[in-house]
């Protein structure tokens, strides 16, 4: 029997559902982070005493920096998921970009934006 070169349309639709669900949650989380970064949630210390505010400034700056880093990672994740949807449309989803072999379904269910199998990723990381 010949080795499969791509996932079937039914399999691609299963992955599309997984990706769309993760994309919805990722966008929601990203929007929440951005509202916090922009102080749109209204839980700031602006209306409290100057002494308290002075003590909290350093903590607030660190928290904002961490939020910005998290938002950047989330944006990268969203971009990866959107690219995976394009690969589904092109029927190239789930194909290892180094070996050309199919990435195992278990990996794609766990990391739906993956473009490398675990073996390819480990081999690349050793270089």
PDB file of C-alpha atoms in Angstrom:
ATOM      1  CA  UNK A   1       0.000   0.000   0.000  1.00  0.00           C
ATOM      2  CA  UNK A   2       1.325   3.435  -0.927  1.00  0.00           C
ATOM      3  CA  UNK A   3       2.130   5.865   1.873  1.00  0.00           C
ATOM      4  CA  UNK A   4      -0.346   8.731   2.291  1.00  0.00           C
ATOM      5  CA  UNK A   5       0.983  12.047   0.983  1.00  0.00           C
ATOM      6  CA  UNK A   6      -1.698  14.246   2.540  1.00  0.00           C
ATOM      7  CA  UNK A   7      -4.627  14.134   4.919  1.00  0.00           C
ATOM      8  CA  UNK A   8      -8.102  13.483   3.482  1.00  0.00           C
ATOM      9  CA  UNK A   9     -10.627  16.285   3.163  1.00  0.00           C
ATOM     10  CA  UNK A  10     -12.549  14.846   6.141  1.00  0.00           C
ATOM     11  CA  UNK A  11      -9.378  14.823   8.258  1.00  0.00           C
ATOM     12  CA  UNK A  12      -8.586  18.388   7.182  1.00  0.00           C
ATOM     13  CA  UNK A  13     -12.072  19.465   8.271  1.00  0.00           C
ATOM     14  CA  UNK A  14     -11.486  17.887  11.694  1.00  0.00           C
ATOM     15  CA  UNK A  15      -8.265  19.892  12.016  1.00  0.00           C
ATOM     16  CA  UNK A  16     -10.031  23.042  10.790  1.00  0.00           C
ATOM     17  CA  UNK A  17     -12.510  22.688  13.664  1.00  0.00           C
ATOM     18  CA  UNK A  18      -9.711  22.276  16.213  1.00  0.00           C
ATOM     19  CA  UNK A  19      -7.849  25.275  14.806  1.00  0.00           C
ATOM     20  CA  UNK A  20     -10.930  27.513  14.675  1.00  0.00           C
ATOM     21  CA  UNK A  21     -11.716  26.704  18.309  1.00  0.00           C
ATOM     22  CA  UNK A  22      -8.148  27.472  19.415  1.00  0.00           C
ATOM     23  CA  UNK A  23      -8.143  30.627  17.269  1.00  0.00           C
ATOM     24  CA  UNK A  24     -11.351  31.875  18.892  1.00  0.00           C
ATOM     25  CA  UNK A  25      -9.897  31.377  22.393  1.00  0.00           C
ATOM     26  CA  UNK A  26      -6.524  32.867  21.427  1.00  0.00           C
ATOM     27  CA  UNK A  27      -8.129  36.006  19.978  1.00  0.00           C
ATOM     28  CA  UNK A  28     -10.310  36.400  23.067  1.00  0.00           C
ATOM     29  CA  UNK A  29      -7.265  36.094  25.343  1.00  0.00           C
ATOM     30  CA  UNK A  30      -5.276  38.512  23.175  1.00  0.00           C
ATOM     31  CA  UNK A  31      -8.076  41.089  23.299  1.00  0.00           C
ATOM     32  CA  UNK A  32      -8.227  40.751  27.097  1.00  0.00           C
ATOM     33  CA  UNK A  33      -4.475  41.317  27.372  1.00  0.00           C
ATOM     34  CA  UNK A  34      -4.610  44.338  25.086  1.00  0.00           C
ATOM     35  CA  UNK A  35      -7.418  45.896  27.154  1.00  0.00           C
ATOM     36  CA  UNK A  36      -5.298  45.434  30.281  1.00  0.00           C
ATOM     37  CA  UNK A  37      -2.240  46.941  28.599  1.00  0.00           C
ATOM     38  CA  UNK A  38      -4.267  49.950  27.447  1.00  0.00           C
ATOM     39  CA  UNK A  39      -5.898  50.349  30.897  1.00  0.00           C
ATOM     40  CA  UNK A  40      -9.371  49.853  29.479  1.00  0.00           C
ATOM     41  CA  UNK A  41     -10.503  47.595  32.306  1.00  0.00           C
ATOM     42  CA  UNK A  42     -10.546  50.453  34.825  1.00  0.00           C
ATOM     43  CA  UNK A  43      -8.665  48.678  37.639  1.00  0.00           C
ATOM     44  CA  UNK A  44      -5.754  51.097  37.813  1.00  0.00           C
ATOM     45  CA  UNK A  45      -4.349  52.848  40.900  1.00  0.00           C
ATOM     46  CA  UNK A  46      -4.717  56.344  39.418  1.00  0.00           C
ATOM     47  CA  UNK A  47      -7.352  57.393  41.959  1.00  0.00           C
ATOM     48  CA  UNK A  48      -5.556  56.121  45.081  1.00  0.00           C
ATOM     49  CA  UNK A  49      -3.123  57.950  47.328  1.00  0.00           C
ATOM     50  CA  UNK A  50       0.207  59.156  45.883  1.00  0.00           C
ATOM     51  CA  UNK A  51       2.175  57.053  48.389  1.00  0.00           C
ATOM     52  CA  UNK A  52       0.458  53.850  47.315  1.00  0.00           C
ATOM     53  CA  UNK A  53       0.864  54.799  43.673  1.00  0.00           C
ATOM     54  CA  UNK A  54       4.605  55.395  44.089  1.00  0.00           C
ATOM     55  CA  UNK A  55       5.029  51.958  45.649  1.00  0.00           C
ATOM     56  CA  UNK A  56       3.052  50.303  42.896  1.00  0.00           C
ATOM     57  CA  UNK A  57       4.690  51.997  39.877  1.00  0.00           C
ATOM     58  CA  UNK A  58       7.549  49.500  39.652  1.00  0.00           C
ATOM     59  CA  UNK A  59       5.215  46.563  39.994  1.00  0.00           C
ATOM     60  CA  UNK A  60       2.821  48.027  37.439  1.00  0.00           C
ATOM     61  CA  UNK A  61       5.627  48.555  34.913  1.00  0.00           C
ATOM     62  CA  UNK A  62       6.827  44.977  35.339  1.00  0.00           C
ATOM     63  CA  UNK A  63       3.292  43.645  34.990  1.00  0.00           C
ATOM     64  CA  UNK A  64       2.753  45.648  31.812  1.00  0.00           C
ATOM     65  CA  UNK A  65       6.028  44.388  30.344  1.00  0.00           C
ATOM     66  CA  UNK A  66       5.014  40.812  31.113  1.00  0.00           C
ATOM     67  CA  UNK A  67       1.602  41.422  29.562  1.00  0.00           C
ATOM     68  CA  UNK A  68       3.218  42.856  26.430  1.00  0.00           C
ATOM     69  CA  UNK A  69       5.428  39.760  26.137  1.00  0.00           C
ATOM     70  CA  UNK A  70       2.425  37.482  26.623  1.00  0.00           C
ATOM     71  CA  UNK A  71       0.421  39.451  24.058  1.00  0.00           C
ATOM     72  CA  UNK A  72       3.296  39.178  21.565  1.00  0.00           C
ATOM     73  CA  UNK A  73       3.450  35.402  22.067  1.00  0.00           C
ATOM     74  CA  UNK A  74      -0.320  35.192  21.694  1.00  0.00           C
ATOM     75  CA  UNK A  75      -0.186  37.210  18.462  1.00  0.00           C
ATOM     76  CA  UNK A  76       2.486  34.848  17.116  1.00  0.00           C
ATOM     77  CA  UNK A  77       0.266  31.875  18.067  1.00  0.00           C
ATOM     78  CA  UNK A  78      -2.718  33.465  16.266  1.00  0.00           C
ATOM     79  CA  UNK A  79      -0.583  34.058  13.166  1.00  0.00           C
ATOM     80  CA  UNK A  80       0.538  30.412  13.261  1.00  0.00           C
ATOM     81  CA  UNK A  81      -3.056  29.202  13.514  1.00  0.00           C
ATOM     82  CA  UNK A  82      -4.147  31.463  10.642  1.00  0.00           C
ATOM     83  CA  UNK A  83      -1.281  30.100   8.515  1.00  0.00           C
ATOM     84  CA  UNK A  84      -2.434  26.568   9.359  1.00  0.00           C
ATOM     85  CA  UNK A  85      -5.902  27.429   8.007  1.00  0.00           C
ATOM     86  CA  UNK A  86      -4.280  28.567   4.754  1.00  0.00           C
ATOM     87  CA  UNK A  87      -2.424  25.244   4.564  1.00  0.00           C
ATOM     88  CA  UNK A  88      -5.742  23.441   5.035  1.00  0.00           C
ATOM     89  CA  UNK A  89      -7.195  25.422   2.128  1.00  0.00           C
ATOM     90  CA  UNK A  90      -4.144  24.510   0.019  1.00  0.00           C
ATOM     91  CA  UNK A  91      -4.384  20.879   1.181  1.00  0.00           C
ATOM     92  CA  UNK A  92      -0.782  21.019   2.416  1.00  0.00           C
ATOM     93  CA  UNK A  93      -1.689  20.973   6.116  1.00  0.00           C
ATOM     94  CA  UNK A  94       0.071  18.385   8.245  1.00  0.00           C
ATOM     95  CA  UNK A  95       3.000  17.839   5.903  1.00  0.00           C
ATOM     96  CA  UNK A  96       6.435  18.141   7.513  1.00  0.00           C
ATOM     97  CA  UNK A  97       8.201  21.008   5.740  1.00  0.00           C
ATOM     98  CA  UNK A  98      11.587  19.265   5.958  1.00  0.00           C
ATOM     99  CA  UNK A  99      10.812  15.618   5.191  1.00  0.00           C
ATOM    100  CA  UNK A 100       7.574  15.966   3.225  1.00  0.00           C
ATOM    101  CA  UNK A 101       6.031  13.206   5.346  1.00  0.00           C
ATOM    102  CA  UNK A 102       2.784  13.499   7.279  1.00  0.00           C
ATOM    103  CA  UNK A 103       3.030  14.881  10.785  1.00  0.00           C
ATOM    104  CA  UNK A 104       1.278  12.443  13.181  1.00  0.00           C
ATOM    105  CA  UNK A 105      -2.304  13.374  14.023  1.00  0.00           C
ATOM    106  CA  UNK A 106      -1.549  13.298  17.755  1.00  0.00           C
ATOM    107  CA  UNK A 107       1.006  16.080  17.318  1.00  0.00           C
ATOM    108  CA  UNK A 108      -1.328  18.149  15.158  1.00  0.00           C
ATOM    109  CA  UNK A 109      -4.118  17.817  17.708  1.00  0.00           C
ATOM    110  CA  UNK A 110      -1.769  19.050  20.436  1.00  0.00           C
ATOM    111  CA  UNK A 111       0.041  21.680  18.316  1.00  0.00           C
ATOM    112  CA  UNK A 112      -2.284  22.400  15.374  1.00  0.00           C
ATOM    113  CA  UNK A 113       0.021  25.029  13.853  1.00  0.00           C
ATOM    114  CA  UNK A 114       3.006  22.636  13.726  1.00  0.00           C
ATOM    115  CA  UNK A 115       4.933  22.471  10.461  1.00  0.00           C
ATOM    116  CA  UNK A 116       7.494  19.934  11.675  1.00  0.00           C
ATOM    117  CA  UNK A 117       7.233  16.474  13.194  1.00  0.00           C
ATOM    118  CA  UNK A 118       8.843  16.023  16.601  1.00  0.00           C
ATOM    119  CA  UNK A 119      11.794  14.214  14.975  1.00  0.00           C
ATOM    120  CA  UNK A 120      12.358  17.027  12.451  1.00  0.00           C
ATOM    121  CA  UNK A 121      12.109  19.674  15.167  1.00  0.00           C
ATOM    122  CA  UNK A 122      14.616  17.842  17.364  1.00  0.00           C
ATOM    123  CA  UNK A 123      17.004  17.373  14.435  1.00  0.00           C
ATOM    124  CA  UNK A 124      16.753  21.071  13.547  1.00  0.00           C
ATOM    125  CA  UNK A 125      17.254  22.154  17.161  1.00  0.00           C
ATOM    126  CA  UNK A 126      20.471  20.103  17.436  1.00  0.00           C
ATOM    127  CA  UNK A 127      22.108  22.123  14.660  1.00  0.00           C
TER     128      UNK A 127
END
